mmCIF file of C-alpha atoms and ligand atoms in Angstrom:
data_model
loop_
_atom_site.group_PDB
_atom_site.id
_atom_site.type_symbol
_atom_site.label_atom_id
_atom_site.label_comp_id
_atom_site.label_asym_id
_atom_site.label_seq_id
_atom_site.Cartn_x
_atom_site.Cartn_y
_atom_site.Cartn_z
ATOM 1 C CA UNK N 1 11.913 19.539 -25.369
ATOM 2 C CA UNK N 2 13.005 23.139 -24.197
ATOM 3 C CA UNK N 3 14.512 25.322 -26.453
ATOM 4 C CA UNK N 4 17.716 26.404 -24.765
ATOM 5 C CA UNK N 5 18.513 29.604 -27.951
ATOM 6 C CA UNK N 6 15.396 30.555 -29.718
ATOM 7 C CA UNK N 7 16.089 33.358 -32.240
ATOM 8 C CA UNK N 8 12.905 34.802 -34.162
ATOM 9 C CA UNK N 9 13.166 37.105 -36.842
ATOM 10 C CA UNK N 10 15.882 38.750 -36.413
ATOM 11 C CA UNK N 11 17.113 41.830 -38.718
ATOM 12 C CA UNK N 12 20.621 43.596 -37.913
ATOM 13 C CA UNK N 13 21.443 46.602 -40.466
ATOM 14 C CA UNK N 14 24.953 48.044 -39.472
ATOM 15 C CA UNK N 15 25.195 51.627 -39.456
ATOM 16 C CA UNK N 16 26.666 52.067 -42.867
ATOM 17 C CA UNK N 17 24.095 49.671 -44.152
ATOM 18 C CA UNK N 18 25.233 46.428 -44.165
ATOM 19 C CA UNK N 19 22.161 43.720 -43.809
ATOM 20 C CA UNK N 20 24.313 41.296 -41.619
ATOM 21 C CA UNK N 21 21.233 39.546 -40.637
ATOM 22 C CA UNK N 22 17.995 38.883 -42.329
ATOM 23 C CA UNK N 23 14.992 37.581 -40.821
ATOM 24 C CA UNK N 24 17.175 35.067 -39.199
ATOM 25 C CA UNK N 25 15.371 32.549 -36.861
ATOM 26 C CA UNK N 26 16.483 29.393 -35.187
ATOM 27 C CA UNK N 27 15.891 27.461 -32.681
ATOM 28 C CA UNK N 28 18.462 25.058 -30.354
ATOM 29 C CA UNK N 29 16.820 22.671 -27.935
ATOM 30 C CA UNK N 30 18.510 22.346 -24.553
ATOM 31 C CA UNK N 31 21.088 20.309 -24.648
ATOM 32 C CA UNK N 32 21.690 19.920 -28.009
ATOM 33 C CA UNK N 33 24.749 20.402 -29.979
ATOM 34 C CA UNK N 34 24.724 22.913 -32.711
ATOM 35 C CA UNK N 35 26.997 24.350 -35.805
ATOM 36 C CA UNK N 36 26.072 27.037 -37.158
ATOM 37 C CA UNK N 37 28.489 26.431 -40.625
ATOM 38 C CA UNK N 38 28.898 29.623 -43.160
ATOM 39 C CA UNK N 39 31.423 31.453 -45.244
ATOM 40 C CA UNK N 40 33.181 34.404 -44.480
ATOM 41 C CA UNK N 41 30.494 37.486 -44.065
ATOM 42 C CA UNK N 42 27.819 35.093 -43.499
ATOM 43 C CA UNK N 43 27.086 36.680 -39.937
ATOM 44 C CA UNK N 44 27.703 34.145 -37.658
ATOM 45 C CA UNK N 45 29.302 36.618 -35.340
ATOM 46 C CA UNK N 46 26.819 39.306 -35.575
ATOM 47 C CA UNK N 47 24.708 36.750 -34.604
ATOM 48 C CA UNK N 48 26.569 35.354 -31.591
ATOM 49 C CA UNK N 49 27.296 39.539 -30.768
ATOM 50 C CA UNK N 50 24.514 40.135 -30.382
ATOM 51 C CA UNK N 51 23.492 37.403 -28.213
ATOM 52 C CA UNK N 52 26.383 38.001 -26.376
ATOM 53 C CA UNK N 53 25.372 42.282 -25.895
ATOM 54 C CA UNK N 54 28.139 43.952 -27.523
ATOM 55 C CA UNK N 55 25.711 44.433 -30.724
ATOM 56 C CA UNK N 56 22.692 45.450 -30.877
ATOM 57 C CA UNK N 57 20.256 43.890 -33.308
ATOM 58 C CA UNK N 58 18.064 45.707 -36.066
ATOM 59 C CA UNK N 59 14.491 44.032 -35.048
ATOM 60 C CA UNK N 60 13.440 40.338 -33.620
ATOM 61 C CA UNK N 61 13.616 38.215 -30.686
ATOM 62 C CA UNK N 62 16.254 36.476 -28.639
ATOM 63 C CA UNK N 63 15.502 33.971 -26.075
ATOM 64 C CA UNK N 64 17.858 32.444 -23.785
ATOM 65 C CA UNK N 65 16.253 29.251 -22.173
ATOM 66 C CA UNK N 66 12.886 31.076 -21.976
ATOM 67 C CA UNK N 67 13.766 34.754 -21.148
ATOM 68 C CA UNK N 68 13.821 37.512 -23.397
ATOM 69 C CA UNK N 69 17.497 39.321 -23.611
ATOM 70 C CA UNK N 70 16.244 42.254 -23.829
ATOM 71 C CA UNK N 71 14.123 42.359 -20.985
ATOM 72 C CA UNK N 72 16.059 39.978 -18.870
ATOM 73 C CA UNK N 73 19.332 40.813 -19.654
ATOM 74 C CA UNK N 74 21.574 39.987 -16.495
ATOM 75 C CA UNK N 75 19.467 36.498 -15.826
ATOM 76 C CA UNK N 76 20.303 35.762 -19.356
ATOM 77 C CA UNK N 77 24.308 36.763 -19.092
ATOM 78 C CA UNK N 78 24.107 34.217 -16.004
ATOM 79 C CA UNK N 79 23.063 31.314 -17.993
ATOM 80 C CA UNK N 80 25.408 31.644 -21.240
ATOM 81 C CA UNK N 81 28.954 31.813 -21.943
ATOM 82 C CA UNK N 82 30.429 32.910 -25.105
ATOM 83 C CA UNK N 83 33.285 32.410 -26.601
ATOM 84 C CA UNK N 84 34.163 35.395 -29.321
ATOM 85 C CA UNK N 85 35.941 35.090 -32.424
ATOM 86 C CA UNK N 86 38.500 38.044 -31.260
ATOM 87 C CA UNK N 87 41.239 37.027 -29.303
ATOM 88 C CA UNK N 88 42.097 40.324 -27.364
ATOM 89 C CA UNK N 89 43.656 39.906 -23.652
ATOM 90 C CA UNK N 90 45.463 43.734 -22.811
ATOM 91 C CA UNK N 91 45.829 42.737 -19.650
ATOM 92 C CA UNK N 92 49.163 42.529 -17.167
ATOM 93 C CA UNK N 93 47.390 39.345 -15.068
ATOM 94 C CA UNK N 94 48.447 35.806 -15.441
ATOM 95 C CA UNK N 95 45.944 33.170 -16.426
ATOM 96 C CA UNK N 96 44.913 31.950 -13.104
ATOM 97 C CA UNK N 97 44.250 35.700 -11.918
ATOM 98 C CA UNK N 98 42.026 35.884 -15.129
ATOM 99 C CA UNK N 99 39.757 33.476 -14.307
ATOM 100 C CA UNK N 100 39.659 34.320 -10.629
ATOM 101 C CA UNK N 101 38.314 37.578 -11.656
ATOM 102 C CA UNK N 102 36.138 36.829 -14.388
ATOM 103 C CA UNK N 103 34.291 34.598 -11.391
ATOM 104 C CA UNK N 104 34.519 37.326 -9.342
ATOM 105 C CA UNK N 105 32.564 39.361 -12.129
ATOM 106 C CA UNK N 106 29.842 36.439 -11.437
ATOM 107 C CA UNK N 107 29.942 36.762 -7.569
ATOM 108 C CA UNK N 108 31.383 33.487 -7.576
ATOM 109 C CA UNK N 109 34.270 32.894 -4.951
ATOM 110 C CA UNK N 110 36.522 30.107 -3.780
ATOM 111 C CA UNK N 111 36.725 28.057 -6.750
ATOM 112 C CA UNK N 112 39.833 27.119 -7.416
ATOM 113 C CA UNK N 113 39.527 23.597 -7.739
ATOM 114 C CA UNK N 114 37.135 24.014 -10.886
ATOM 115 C CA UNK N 115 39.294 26.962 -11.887
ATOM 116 C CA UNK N 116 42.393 24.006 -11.829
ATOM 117 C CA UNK N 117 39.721 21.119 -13.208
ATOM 118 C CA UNK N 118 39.508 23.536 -16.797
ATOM 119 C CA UNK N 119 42.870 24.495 -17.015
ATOM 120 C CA UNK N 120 43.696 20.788 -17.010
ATOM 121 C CA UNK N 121 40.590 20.018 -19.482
ATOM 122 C CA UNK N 122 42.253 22.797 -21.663
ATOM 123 C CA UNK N 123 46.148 21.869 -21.359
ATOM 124 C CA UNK N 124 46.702 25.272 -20.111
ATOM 125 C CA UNK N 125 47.630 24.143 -16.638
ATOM 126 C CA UNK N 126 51.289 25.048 -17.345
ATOM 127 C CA UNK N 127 50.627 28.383 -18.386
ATOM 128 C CA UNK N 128 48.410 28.773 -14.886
ATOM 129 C CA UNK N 129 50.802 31.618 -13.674
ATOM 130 C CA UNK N 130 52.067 32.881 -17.076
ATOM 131 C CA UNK N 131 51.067 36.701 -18.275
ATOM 132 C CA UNK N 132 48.342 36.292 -20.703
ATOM 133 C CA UNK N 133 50.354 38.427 -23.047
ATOM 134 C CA UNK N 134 52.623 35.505 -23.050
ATOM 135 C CA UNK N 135 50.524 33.449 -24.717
ATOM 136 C CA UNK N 136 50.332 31.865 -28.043
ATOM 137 C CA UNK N 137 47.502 32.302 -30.133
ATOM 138 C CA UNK N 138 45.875 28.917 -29.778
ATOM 139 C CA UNK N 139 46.673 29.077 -26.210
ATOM 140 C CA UNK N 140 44.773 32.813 -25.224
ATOM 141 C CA UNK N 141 42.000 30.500 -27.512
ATOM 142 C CA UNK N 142 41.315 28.279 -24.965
ATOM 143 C CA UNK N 143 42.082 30.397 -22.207
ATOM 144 C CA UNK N 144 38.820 32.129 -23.607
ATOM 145 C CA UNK N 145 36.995 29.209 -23.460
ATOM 146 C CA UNK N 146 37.614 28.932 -19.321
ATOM 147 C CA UNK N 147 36.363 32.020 -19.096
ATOM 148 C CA UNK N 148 33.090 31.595 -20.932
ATOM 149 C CA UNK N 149 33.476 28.340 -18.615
ATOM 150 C CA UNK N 150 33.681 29.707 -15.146
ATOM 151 C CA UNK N 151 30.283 30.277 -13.759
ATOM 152 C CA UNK N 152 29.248 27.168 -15.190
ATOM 153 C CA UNK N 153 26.239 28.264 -17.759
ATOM 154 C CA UNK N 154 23.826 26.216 -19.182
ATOM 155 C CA UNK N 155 24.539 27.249 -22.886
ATOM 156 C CA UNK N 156 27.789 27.574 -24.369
ATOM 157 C CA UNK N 157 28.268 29.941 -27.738
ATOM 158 C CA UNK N 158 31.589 29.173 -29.463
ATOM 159 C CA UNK N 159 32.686 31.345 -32.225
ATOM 160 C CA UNK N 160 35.375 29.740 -34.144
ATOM 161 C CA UNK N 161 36.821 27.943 -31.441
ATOM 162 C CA UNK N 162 39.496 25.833 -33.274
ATOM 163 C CA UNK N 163 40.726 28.611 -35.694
ATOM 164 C CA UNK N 164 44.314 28.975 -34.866
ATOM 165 C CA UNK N 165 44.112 25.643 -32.609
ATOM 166 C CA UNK N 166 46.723 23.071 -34.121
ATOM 167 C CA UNK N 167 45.400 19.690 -35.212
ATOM 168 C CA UNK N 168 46.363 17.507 -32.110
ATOM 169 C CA UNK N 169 44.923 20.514 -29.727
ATOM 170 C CA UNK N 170 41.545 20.864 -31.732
ATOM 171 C CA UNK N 171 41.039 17.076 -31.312
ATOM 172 C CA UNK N 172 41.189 17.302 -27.310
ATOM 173 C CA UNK N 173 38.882 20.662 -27.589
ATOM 174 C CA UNK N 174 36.652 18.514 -29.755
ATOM 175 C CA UNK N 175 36.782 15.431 -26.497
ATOM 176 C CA UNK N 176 36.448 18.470 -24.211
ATOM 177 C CA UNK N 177 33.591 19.893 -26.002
ATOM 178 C CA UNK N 178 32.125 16.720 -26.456
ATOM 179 C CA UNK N 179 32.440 15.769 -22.521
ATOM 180 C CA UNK N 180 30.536 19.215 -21.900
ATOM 181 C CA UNK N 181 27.764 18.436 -24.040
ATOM 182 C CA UNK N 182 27.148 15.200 -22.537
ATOM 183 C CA UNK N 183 27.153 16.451 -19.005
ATOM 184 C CA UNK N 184 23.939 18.657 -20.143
ATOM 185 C CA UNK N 185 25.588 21.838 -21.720
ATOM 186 C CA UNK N 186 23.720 23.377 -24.704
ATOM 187 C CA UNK N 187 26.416 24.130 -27.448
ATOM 188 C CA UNK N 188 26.356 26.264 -30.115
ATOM 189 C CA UNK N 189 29.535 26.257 -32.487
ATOM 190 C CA UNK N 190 30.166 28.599 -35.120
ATOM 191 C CA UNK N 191 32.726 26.915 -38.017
ATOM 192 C CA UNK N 192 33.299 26.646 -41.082
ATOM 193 C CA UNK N 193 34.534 23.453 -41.388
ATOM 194 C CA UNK N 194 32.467 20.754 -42.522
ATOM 195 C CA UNK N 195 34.376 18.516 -40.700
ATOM 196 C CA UNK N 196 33.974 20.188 -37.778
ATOM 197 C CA UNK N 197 30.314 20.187 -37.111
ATOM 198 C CA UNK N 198 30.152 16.785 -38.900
ATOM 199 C CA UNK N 199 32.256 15.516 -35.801
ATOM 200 C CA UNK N 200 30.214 16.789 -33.204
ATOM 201 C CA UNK N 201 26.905 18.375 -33.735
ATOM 202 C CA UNK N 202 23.506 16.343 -34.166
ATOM 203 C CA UNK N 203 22.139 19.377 -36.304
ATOM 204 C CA UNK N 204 23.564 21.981 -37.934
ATOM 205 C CA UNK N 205 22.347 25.239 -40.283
ATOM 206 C CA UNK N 206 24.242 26.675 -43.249
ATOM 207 C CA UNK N 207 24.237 30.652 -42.752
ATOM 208 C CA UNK N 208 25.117 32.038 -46.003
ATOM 209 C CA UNK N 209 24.777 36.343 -46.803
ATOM 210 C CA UNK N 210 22.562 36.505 -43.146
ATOM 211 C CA UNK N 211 20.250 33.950 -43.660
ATOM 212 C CA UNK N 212 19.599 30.352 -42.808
ATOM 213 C CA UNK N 213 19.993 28.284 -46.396
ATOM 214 C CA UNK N 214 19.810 24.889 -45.023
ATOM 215 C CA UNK N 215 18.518 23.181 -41.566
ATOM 216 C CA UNK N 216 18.733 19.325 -40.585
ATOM 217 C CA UNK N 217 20.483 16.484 -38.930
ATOM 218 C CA UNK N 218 24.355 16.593 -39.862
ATOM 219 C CA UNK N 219 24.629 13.259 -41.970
ATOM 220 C CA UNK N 220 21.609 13.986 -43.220
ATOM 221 C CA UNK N 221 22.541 17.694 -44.353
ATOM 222 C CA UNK N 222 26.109 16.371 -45.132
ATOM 223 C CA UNK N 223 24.652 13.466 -47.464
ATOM 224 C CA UNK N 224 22.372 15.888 -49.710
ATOM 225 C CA UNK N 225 24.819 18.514 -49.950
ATOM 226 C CA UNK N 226 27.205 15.958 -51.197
ATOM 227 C CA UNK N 227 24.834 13.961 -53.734
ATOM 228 C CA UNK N 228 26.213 15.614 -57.030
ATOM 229 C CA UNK N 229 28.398 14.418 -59.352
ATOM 230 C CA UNK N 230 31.231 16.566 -61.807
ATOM 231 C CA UNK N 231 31.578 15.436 -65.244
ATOM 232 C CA UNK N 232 34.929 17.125 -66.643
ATOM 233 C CA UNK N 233 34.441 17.316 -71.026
ATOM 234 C CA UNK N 234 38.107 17.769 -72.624
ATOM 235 C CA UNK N 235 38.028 18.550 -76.402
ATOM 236 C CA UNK N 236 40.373 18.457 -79.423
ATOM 237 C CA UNK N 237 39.444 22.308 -80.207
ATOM 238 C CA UNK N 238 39.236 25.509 -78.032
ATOM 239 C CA UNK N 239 35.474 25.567 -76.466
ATOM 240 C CA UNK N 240 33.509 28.863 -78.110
ATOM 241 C CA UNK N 241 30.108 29.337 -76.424
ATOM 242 C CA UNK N 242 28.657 27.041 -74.122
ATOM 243 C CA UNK N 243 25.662 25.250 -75.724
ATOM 244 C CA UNK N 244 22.477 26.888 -74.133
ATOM 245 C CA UNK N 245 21.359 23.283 -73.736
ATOM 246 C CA UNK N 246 23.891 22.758 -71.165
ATOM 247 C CA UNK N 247 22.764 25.490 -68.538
ATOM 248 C CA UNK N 248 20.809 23.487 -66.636
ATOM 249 C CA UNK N 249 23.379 21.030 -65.557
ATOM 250 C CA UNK N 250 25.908 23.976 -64.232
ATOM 251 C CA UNK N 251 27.992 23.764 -67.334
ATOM 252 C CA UNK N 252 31.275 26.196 -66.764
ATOM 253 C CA UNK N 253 34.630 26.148 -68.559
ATOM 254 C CA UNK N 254 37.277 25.672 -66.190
ATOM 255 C CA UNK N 255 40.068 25.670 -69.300
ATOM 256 C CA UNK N 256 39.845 26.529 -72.976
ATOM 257 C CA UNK N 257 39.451 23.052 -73.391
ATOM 258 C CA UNK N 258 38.006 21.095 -70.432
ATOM 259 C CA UNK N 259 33.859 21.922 -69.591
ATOM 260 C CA UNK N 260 32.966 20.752 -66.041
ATOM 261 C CA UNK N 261 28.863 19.717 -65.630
ATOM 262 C CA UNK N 262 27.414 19.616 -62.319
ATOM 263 C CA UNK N 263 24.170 17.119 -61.849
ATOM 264 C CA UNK N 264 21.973 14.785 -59.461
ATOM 265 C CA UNK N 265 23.215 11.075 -60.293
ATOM 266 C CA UNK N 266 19.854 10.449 -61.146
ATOM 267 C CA UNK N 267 20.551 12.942 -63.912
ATOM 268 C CA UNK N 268 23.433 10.856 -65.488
ATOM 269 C CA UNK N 269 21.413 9.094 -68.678
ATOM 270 C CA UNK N 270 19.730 13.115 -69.246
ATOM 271 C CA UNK N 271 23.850 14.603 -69.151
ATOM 272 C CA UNK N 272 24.480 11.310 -71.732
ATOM 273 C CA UNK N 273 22.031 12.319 -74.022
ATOM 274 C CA UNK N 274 22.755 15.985 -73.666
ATOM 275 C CA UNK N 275 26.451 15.684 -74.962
ATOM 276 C CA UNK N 276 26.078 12.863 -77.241
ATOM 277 C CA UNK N 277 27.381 15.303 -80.150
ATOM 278 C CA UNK N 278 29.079 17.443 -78.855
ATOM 279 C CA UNK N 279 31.896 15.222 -79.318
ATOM 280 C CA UNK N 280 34.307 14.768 -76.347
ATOM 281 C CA UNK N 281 37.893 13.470 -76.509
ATOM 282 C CA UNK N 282 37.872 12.219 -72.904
ATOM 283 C CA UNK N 283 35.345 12.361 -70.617
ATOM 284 C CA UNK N 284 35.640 11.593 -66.682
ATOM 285 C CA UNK N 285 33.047 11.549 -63.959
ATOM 286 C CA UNK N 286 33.501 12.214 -60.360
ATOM 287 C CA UNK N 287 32.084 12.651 -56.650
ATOM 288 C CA UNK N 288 32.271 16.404 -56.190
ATOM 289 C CA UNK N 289 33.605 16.772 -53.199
ATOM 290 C CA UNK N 290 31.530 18.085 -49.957
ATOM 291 C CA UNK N 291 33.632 21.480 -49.675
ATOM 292 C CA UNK N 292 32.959 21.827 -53.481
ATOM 293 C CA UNK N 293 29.304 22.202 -52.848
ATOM 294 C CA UNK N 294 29.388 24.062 -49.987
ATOM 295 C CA UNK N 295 31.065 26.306 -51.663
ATOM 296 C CA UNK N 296 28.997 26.400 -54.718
ATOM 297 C CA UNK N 297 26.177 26.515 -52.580
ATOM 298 C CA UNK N 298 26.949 29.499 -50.849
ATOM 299 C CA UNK N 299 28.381 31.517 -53.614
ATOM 300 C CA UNK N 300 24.762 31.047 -55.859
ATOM 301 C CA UNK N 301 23.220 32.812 -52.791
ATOM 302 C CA UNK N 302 25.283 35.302 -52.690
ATOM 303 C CA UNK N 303 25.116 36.195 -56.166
ATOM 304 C CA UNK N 304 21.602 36.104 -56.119
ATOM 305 C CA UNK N 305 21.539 38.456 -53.476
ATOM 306 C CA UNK N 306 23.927 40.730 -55.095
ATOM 307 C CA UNK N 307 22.457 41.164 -58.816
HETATM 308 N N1 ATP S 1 30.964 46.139 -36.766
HETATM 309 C C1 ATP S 1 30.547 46.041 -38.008
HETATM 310 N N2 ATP S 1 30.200 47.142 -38.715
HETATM 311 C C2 ATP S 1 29.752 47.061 -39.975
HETATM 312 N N3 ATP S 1 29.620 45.885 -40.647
HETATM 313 C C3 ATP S 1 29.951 44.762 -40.020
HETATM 314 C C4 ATP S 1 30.440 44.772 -38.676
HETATM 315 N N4 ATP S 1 30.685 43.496 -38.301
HETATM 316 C C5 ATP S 1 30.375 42.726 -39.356
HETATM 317 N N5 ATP S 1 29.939 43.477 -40.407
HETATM 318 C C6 ATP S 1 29.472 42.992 -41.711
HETATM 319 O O1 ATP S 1 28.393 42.094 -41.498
HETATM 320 C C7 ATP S 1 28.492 40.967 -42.369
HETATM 321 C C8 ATP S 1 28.543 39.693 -41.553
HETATM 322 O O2 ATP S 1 29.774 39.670 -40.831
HETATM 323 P P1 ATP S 1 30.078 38.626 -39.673
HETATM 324 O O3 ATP S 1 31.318 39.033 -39.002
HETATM 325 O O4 ATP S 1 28.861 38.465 -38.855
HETATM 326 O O5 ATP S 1 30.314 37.287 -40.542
HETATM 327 P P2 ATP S 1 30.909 35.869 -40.107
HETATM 328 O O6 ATP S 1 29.960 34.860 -40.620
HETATM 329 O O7 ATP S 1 31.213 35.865 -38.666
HETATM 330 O O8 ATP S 1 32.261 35.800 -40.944
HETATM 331 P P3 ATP S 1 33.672 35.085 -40.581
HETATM 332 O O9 ATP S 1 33.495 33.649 -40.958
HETATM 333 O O10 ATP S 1 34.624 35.771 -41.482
HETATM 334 O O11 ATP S 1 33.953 35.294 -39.153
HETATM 335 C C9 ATP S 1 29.724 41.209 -43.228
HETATM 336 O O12 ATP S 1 29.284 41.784 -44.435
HETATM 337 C C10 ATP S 1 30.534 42.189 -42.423
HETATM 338 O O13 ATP S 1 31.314 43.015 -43.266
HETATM 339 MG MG1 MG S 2 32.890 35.538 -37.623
#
């Protein structure tokens, strides 16, 4: 299959030393539908900035369906669009004169009709002739999404895309999206909701403090991420120190009186055995929920990063 994105170790130090990215590689196939999921800081838009050309990366390679960005830099312009996290229209044009120029930017001309066919795809076709300071948030969203749409490229880089969307909106971005990807657009989506790239991405990588911490199909990812189960420990007395026994198994007090454990299920008869007298006055046992994990998974790399 051809790889539509290929990034290969790629470093990008900011100039007061910030390691946004480090020795980040990926690779997208053509036609695939990606998420790229992280927290806040991760560097999910470095990443997509510099793809994009407003930033300029540390060390590595870029590839946009075969050709370097570097080297080929206005071939490679042609074939992506990108959606960036920023929302900033300063301009005194209407939504329709936008786009028009934006295609003009391409050398494209006379396309009105497709100009008309994503306004309608985006339920902006109201807001055609409105200034695009007149525009809500959500709405200068998706009228940021025509433009990336315009000249009709073969990969499309979303950062964020539904942040500020509301929840009936993001579902028809999500059809719209969708309806793209199946008429042979490459899509990469920047999120961080689970949900998100659960709903429409085949694969999807967990960037966490500028590296890649987990790679594979969705469900699959989504499955092993949430395989863990929380055992919540309330006692009669105020908890001193937490038994070093207990360590392995995530042990954290989250009152003076309750002790949460974190293990595989497989781990359940080792977590019995562990706590047999310690001498609990209730003891329940849950899923831990997906965004639990995530969380937890992305906060133990950035810790280790930090000390
Ligand atoms: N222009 C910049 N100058 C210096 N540091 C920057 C700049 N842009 C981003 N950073 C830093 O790089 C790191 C990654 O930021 P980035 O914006 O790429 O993360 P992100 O994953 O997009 O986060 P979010 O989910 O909040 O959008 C952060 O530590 C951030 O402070
Ligand atoms: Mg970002």
């Amino acid at each position: 299959m051809a790889t539509a994105i290929s990034i290969k170790n790629v470093h990008k130090v900011y100039a007061k030393g910030t390691h946004a990215l480090k020795n980040f590689s990926l690779d997208i196939n053509s036609g695939e539908f990606f998420a790229l999921l992280g927290p806040n800081g991760g560097g999910k838009s470095t990443l997509i900035n510099i793809i994009a050309g407003p930033t300029k990366k540390t060390s590595g390679t870029i590839k946009i369906c075969g050709l370097d960005i570097d080297t080929h830099r206005e071939e490679t312009k042609f074939m992506i669009g990108v959606v960036p996290q920023e929302v900033n229209f300063d301009s005194f044009f209407n939504v329709n004169e936008v786009l028009t120029q934006c295609s003009g930017y391409y050398g494209i001309k006379n396309n009105q009709k497709y100009i008309d066919e994503i306004l309608e795809k985006l339920n902006l076709q109201e807001k055609k002739f409105a200034n695009t300071r007149a525009l809500s948030g959500g709405m200068k969203r998706r009228l940021l999404i025509a433009k990336a749409l315009v000249h009709k490229p073969k990969v499309l880089i979303l950062d964020e895309p539904t942040a500020g969307v509301d929840v009936e909106l993001r579902h028809n971005l999500w059809n719209y999206m969708r309806q793209l990807n199946k008429d042979g657009l490459t899509i990469l989506l920047t999120t961080h909701y689970l949900e998100e790239a659960e709903s429409l991405c085949k694969r999807t990588a967990i960037i966490d403090n500028g590296s890649v911490v987990a790679i594979d199909d969705t469900k699959k990812l989504i499955k092993s991420l949430g395989n863990y189960k929380e055992m919540t420990l309330n006692f009669k007395d105020k908890i001193g120190k937490i038994p070093a026994h207990l360590e392995e198994f995530k042990a954290r007090k989250i009152s003076d009186y309750d002790l949460s454990l974190t293990f595989e299920p497989k781990e359940l008869n080792k977590v019995l055995t562990a706590i047999k007298d310690l001498n609990p006055s209730d003891i329940e046992l849950q899923s831990q929920s997906l965004e639990d994990v995530f969380i937890e998974l992305t906060y133990k790399t950035n810790k280790k990063s930090d000390g």
